[in-house]
Tab-separated table of C-alpha atoms in Angstrom:
chain	number	residue	atom	x	y	z
A	1	MET	CA	-5.928	15.273	-31.512
A	2	TYR	CA	-3.734	13.180	-33.812
A	3	GLU	CA	-4.551	15.589	-36.651
A	4	PHE	CA	-3.474	18.465	-34.441
A	5	LEU	CA	-0.207	16.799	-33.377
A	6	GLN	CA	0.570	16.078	-37.009
A	7	ALA	CA	-0.240	19.608	-38.170
A	8	LYS	CA	1.904	21.171	-35.438
A	9	LYS	CA	4.663	18.580	-35.881
A	10	ILE	CA	4.515	17.706	-32.179
A	11	LYS	CA	5.961	14.344	-31.152
A	12	ALA	CA	4.177	12.567	-28.337
A	13	THR	CA	4.233	9.236	-26.596
A	14	HIS	CA	0.849	7.554	-26.547
A	15	PHE	CA	0.035	5.559	-23.424
A	16	LEU	CA	-2.600	3.225	-24.809
A	17	ILE	CA	-5.420	1.172	-23.347
A	18	GLY	CA	-5.612	-2.350	-24.777
A	19	GLU	CA	-9.430	-2.325	-24.883
A	20	ASN	CA	-9.357	0.907	-26.850
A	21	ILE	CA	-6.789	-0.385	-29.343
A	22	LEU	CA	-9.123	-3.319	-29.982
A	23	ALA	CA	-12.095	-0.973	-30.425
A	24	ASN	CA	-10.318	1.607	-32.578
A	25	PRO	CA	-7.736	-0.163	-34.757
A	26	LYS	CA	-7.692	2.519	-37.455
A	27	LEU	CA	-6.862	5.241	-34.935
A	28	PHE	CA	-4.138	3.050	-33.508
A	29	LEU	CA	-2.578	2.739	-36.946
A	30	ILE	CA	-2.619	6.535	-37.352
A	31	ALA	CA	-0.529	6.911	-34.205
A	32	PHE	CA	1.821	4.195	-35.421
A	33	ASP	CA	2.025	4.639	-39.219
A	34	VAL	CA	1.209	8.299	-39.766
A	35	LEU	CA	2.465	10.050	-36.644
A	36	LYS	CA	5.192	7.448	-36.163
A	37	ASP	CA	5.050	8.247	-32.444
A	38	ASP	CA	6.138	6.028	-29.586
A	39	LEU	CA	3.483	3.623	-28.383
A	40	ALA	CA	3.442	2.755	-24.717
A	41	VAL	CA	1.315	0.708	-22.343
A	42	HIS	CA	-1.448	2.124	-20.145
A	43	THR	CA	-2.906	-1.339	-19.286
A	44	TRP	CA	-5.806	-3.219	-20.824
A	45	SER	CA	-8.722	-1.753	-18.889
A	46	HIS	CA	-7.471	1.134	-16.753
A	47	HIS	CA	-7.712	-0.390	-13.280
A	48	TYR	CA	-5.862	0.659	-10.141
A	49	LEU	CA	-3.212	-2.051	-10.455
A	50	THR	CA	-2.392	-2.166	-6.725
A	51	THR	CA	-5.940	-3.478	-6.151
A	52	LEU	CA	-5.301	-6.471	-8.429
A	53	SER	CA	-3.585	-9.834	-7.882
A	54	ASN	CA	-0.166	-10.580	-9.386
A	55	GLU	CA	-1.813	-12.603	-12.168
A	56	GLU	CA	-4.258	-9.822	-12.985
A	57	VAL	CA	-1.506	-7.173	-13.051
A	58	PHE	CA	0.672	-9.336	-15.271
A	59	ALA	CA	-2.211	-10.035	-17.661
A	60	GLU	CA	-3.292	-6.366	-17.839
A	61	LEU	CA	0.230	-5.378	-18.882
A	62	ALA	CA	1.157	-8.371	-21.035
A	63	PHE	CA	-2.006	-8.465	-23.140
A	64	THR	CA	-1.560	-4.754	-23.881
A	65	MET	CA	2.047	-5.361	-24.900
A	66	LYS	CA	0.858	-8.228	-27.077
A	67	ILE	CA	-1.753	-6.229	-28.971
A	68	ILE	CA	0.768	-3.462	-29.639
A	69	HIS	CA	3.350	-6.021	-30.728
A	70	ASP	CA	0.914	-7.896	-32.984
A	71	SER	CA	-0.431	-4.675	-34.526
A	72	THR	CA	2.952	-3.143	-35.356
A	73	GLY	CA	4.742	-6.029	-37.025
A	74	GLY	CA	6.584	-6.933	-33.859
A	75	ARG	CA	7.368	-3.729	-31.979
A	76	LEU	CA	7.533	-4.380	-28.240
A	77	PRO	CA	6.750	-1.455	-25.930
A	78	ARG	CA	9.404	-0.599	-23.311
A	79	PHE	CA	7.467	2.023	-21.395
A	80	TRP	CA	4.205	2.252	-19.555
A	81	ARG	CA	2.202	4.631	-17.397
A	82	PRO	CA	0.186	3.344	-14.448
A	83	PRO	CA	-3.515	4.271	-14.557
A	84	TYR	CA	-4.209	6.956	-11.964
A	85	GLY	CA	-0.446	6.996	-11.273
A	86	ASN	CA	-1.124	4.047	-8.994
A	87	LEU	CA	2.063	2.033	-8.442
A	88	ASP	CA	3.869	0.265	-5.618
A	89	MET	CA	6.921	-1.965	-5.312
A	90	ARG	CA	4.894	-5.109	-6.060
A	91	VAL	CA	3.296	-3.826	-9.267
A	92	ASN	CA	6.599	-2.269	-10.290
A	93	ALA	CA	8.388	-5.611	-9.916
A	94	ILE	CA	5.828	-7.294	-12.171
A	95	ALA	CA	6.192	-4.554	-14.784
A	96	LYS	CA	9.983	-4.939	-14.643
A	97	LEU	CA	9.614	-8.695	-15.307
A	98	LEU	CA	7.999	-7.595	-18.591
A	99	GLY	CA	10.820	-5.151	-19.314
A	100	LEU	CA	8.617	-2.113	-18.714
A	101	THR	CA	9.808	1.207	-17.255
A	102	ALA	CA	7.124	3.513	-15.830
A	103	ILE	CA	6.896	7.101	-17.001
A	104	PHE	CA	5.101	9.530	-14.726
A	105	TRP	CA	4.258	13.170	-15.298
A	106	ASN	CA	4.638	16.489	-13.567
A	107	HIS	CA	2.118	18.624	-15.462
A	108	GLU	CA	-1.305	17.768	-16.701
A	109	TRP	CA	-3.794	19.302	-19.120
A	110	VAL	CA	-7.338	18.025	-19.124
A	111	LEU	CA	-9.058	18.490	-22.448
A	112	LEU	CA	-12.430	20.039	-21.756
A	113	SER	CA	-13.114	20.381	-25.426
A	114	ASP	CA	-11.005	19.341	-28.354
A	115	HIS	CA	-10.294	22.811	-29.622
A	116	CYS	CA	-9.972	25.185	-26.697
A	117	ARG	CA	-7.314	23.441	-24.669
A	118	ILE	CA	-5.410	22.218	-27.707
A	119	ASN	CA	-4.828	25.753	-28.893
A	120	ASN	CA	-3.638	26.799	-25.457
A	121	LEU	CA	-1.291	23.846	-25.373
A	122	ALA	CA	0.262	24.815	-28.704
A	123	LEU	CA	0.889	28.412	-27.730
A	124	HIS	CA	2.441	27.360	-24.455
A	125	LEU	CA	4.682	24.627	-25.732
A	126	ALA	CA	5.618	25.339	-29.334
A	127	PRO	CA	8.566	27.685	-28.646
A	128	ARG	CA	10.163	25.071	-26.371
A	129	ILE	CA	9.772	22.038	-28.538
A	130	GLY	CA	12.124	23.071	-31.261
A	131	HIS	CA	10.221	21.611	-34.191
B	1	MET	CA	-11.039	7.291	-18.436
B	2	PRO	CA	-13.379	5.075	-16.426
B	3	THR	CA	-12.272	1.578	-15.551
B	4	GLY	CA	-13.172	-1.015	-18.191
B	5	THR	CA	-13.514	-4.769	-18.124
B	6	LEU	CA	-10.645	-6.504	-16.349
B	7	VAL	CA	-8.658	-8.833	-18.558
B	8	ASP	CA	-9.011	-12.529	-17.660
B	9	PRO	CA	-5.696	-13.874	-16.348
B	10	GLY	CA	-7.009	-17.375	-17.085
B	11	ALA	CA	-6.778	-16.506	-20.779
B	12	MET	CA	-2.990	-16.138	-20.596
B	13	PRO	CA	-0.948	-18.699	-22.556
B	14	LYS	CA	0.627	-21.403	-20.397
B	15	SER	CA	4.114	-20.040	-21.060
B	16	TRP	CA	3.112	-16.710	-19.485
B	17	LYS	CA	1.599	-18.417	-16.463
B	18	ASP	CA	4.688	-20.595	-16.025
B	19	PHE	CA	6.946	-17.546	-16.277
B	20	LEU	CA	4.973	-15.680	-13.644
B	21	GLU	CA	4.883	-18.708	-11.367
B	22	ALA	CA	8.653	-19.096	-11.589
B	23	ALA	CA	9.171	-15.406	-10.832
B	24	THR	CA	6.887	-15.642	-7.825
B	25	LYS	CA	8.744	-18.711	-6.507
B	26	ASN	CA	12.163	-17.107	-6.844
B	27	GLY	CA	11.123	-14.070	-4.827
B	28	SER	CA	11.125	-11.537	-7.675
B	29	ILE	CA	7.790	-10.066	-6.602
B	30	PRO	CA	7.558	-8.356	-3.190
B	31	ASN	CA	4.864	-9.723	-0.953
B	32	ILE	CA	2.867	-6.517	-0.496
B	33	PRO	CA	-0.887	-6.778	0.096
B	34	GLN	CA	-3.342	-5.596	-2.513
B	35	THR	CA	-5.042	-2.303	-1.814
B	36	THR	CA	-8.767	-1.716	-1.742
B	37	LEU	CA	-10.383	1.474	-2.952
B	38	VAL	CA	-11.742	3.606	-0.126
B	39	ASN	CA	-13.422	6.671	-1.668
B	40	ASP	CA	-11.363	5.976	-4.788
B	41	VAL	CA	-8.130	6.002	-2.781
B	42	PRO	CA	-6.044	2.801	-2.935
B	43	THR	CA	-5.706	1.830	0.715
B	44	TYR	CA	-3.575	-0.876	2.308
B	45	PRO	CA	-4.616	-2.982	5.272
B	46	MET	CA	-3.775	-1.558	8.698
B	47	GLY	CA	-0.095	-1.746	9.544
B	48	VAL	CA	1.195	-1.316	5.988
B	49	ASP	CA	2.988	2.001	5.491
B	50	PRO	CA	2.501	3.248	1.904
B	51	ASN	CA	5.476	5.599	2.218
B	52	SER	CA	7.915	2.960	3.438
B	53	PRO	CA	10.678	2.080	0.966
B	54	GLU	CA	9.347	-1.487	0.831
B	55	VAL	CA	5.933	-0.324	-0.441
B	56	CYS	CA	6.670	3.101	-1.970
B	57	LEU	CA	3.162	3.965	-3.190
B	58	ALA	CA	3.607	6.467	-6.019
B	59	ASP	CA	0.150	8.033	-5.686
B	60	LEU	CA	1.007	9.978	-2.548
B	61	LYS	CA	3.846	11.638	-4.486
B	62	GLU	CA	6.255	11.162	-1.622
B	63	CYS	CA	8.049	8.095	-2.886
B	64	ARG	CA	9.667	7.483	-6.271
B	65	ILE	CA	10.727	3.967	-7.184
B	66	LYS	CA	14.221	3.971	-8.724
B	67	GLY	CA	14.435	2.975	-12.341
B	68	ASN	CA	11.297	4.805	-13.439
B	69	ILE	CA	11.049	8.182	-15.145
B	70	TRP	CA	9.489	11.241	-13.547
B	71	ASP	CA	11.031	14.331	-15.106
B	72	ALA	CA	12.128	15.201	-18.615
B	73	PRO	CA	15.797	16.122	-19.127
B	74	ASP	CA	16.624	19.819	-18.659
B	75	ASN	CA	15.385	22.111	-21.415
B	76	THR	CA	13.121	19.499	-22.886
B	77	VAL	CA	9.399	18.907	-22.809
B	78	GLY	CA	7.998	15.416	-23.046
B	79	ILE	CA	4.435	15.129	-24.252
B	80	GLY	CA	2.196	12.162	-23.705
B	81	THR	CA	-1.406	11.319	-24.336
B	82	ASP	CA	-3.226	8.887	-22.067
B	83	ASP	CA	-6.152	6.503	-22.499
B	84	GLY	CA	-6.230	6.386	-26.308
B	85	PRO	CA	-7.015	5.543	-28.950
B	86	THR	CA	-10.570	6.861	-28.727
B	87	LEU	CA	-12.755	8.915	-31.024
B	88	VAL	CA	-11.393	12.039	-29.300
B	89	SER	CA	-7.861	10.964	-30.312
B	90	GLY	CA	-8.636	11.290	-34.003
């Protein structure tokens, strides 16, 4: 997908999973160095945060911020997206302590296969993006 | 993406733990119970209203907490990818 975004000159924000950054450091660096896209937090391990304690929520967010910070020469993410869109006032307060603003969504494409949906996405969006 | 291995809050540096403890003591974090998953739906104990302004559970799409972002500005499209980086990302 990163190749596709680059080829079509589409800017995106990547809501990243800490575990996956650890497992795929080279791909992370493509998003950062090559695409130069915004990197945001999607928690360490993709749990429903409202099911977790304050300490667990804080750790899931903060360790993800830390790995992004440490892997980008000091860039600190400002945005995050709750896994499953699961958020309440308690989890939100903890995220705000870390300086994080949540970004939700109002449309969703699920990639069934890399190529089919990506082409549809391009045709639908390209005229409106202005690149 | 499926849920992975929960991070260990015990592994946090002391400064993080102290910060969180101070924030808890000064009332910065609302005292809302944790949910449990019932058929994959985060569910509060009886008597807690997820749509009340005090709780404002986002999942039901009826409550938006102020200060977060839901819609792109007019005439713009915001694109995001979730759950990366994985081998599909490349």
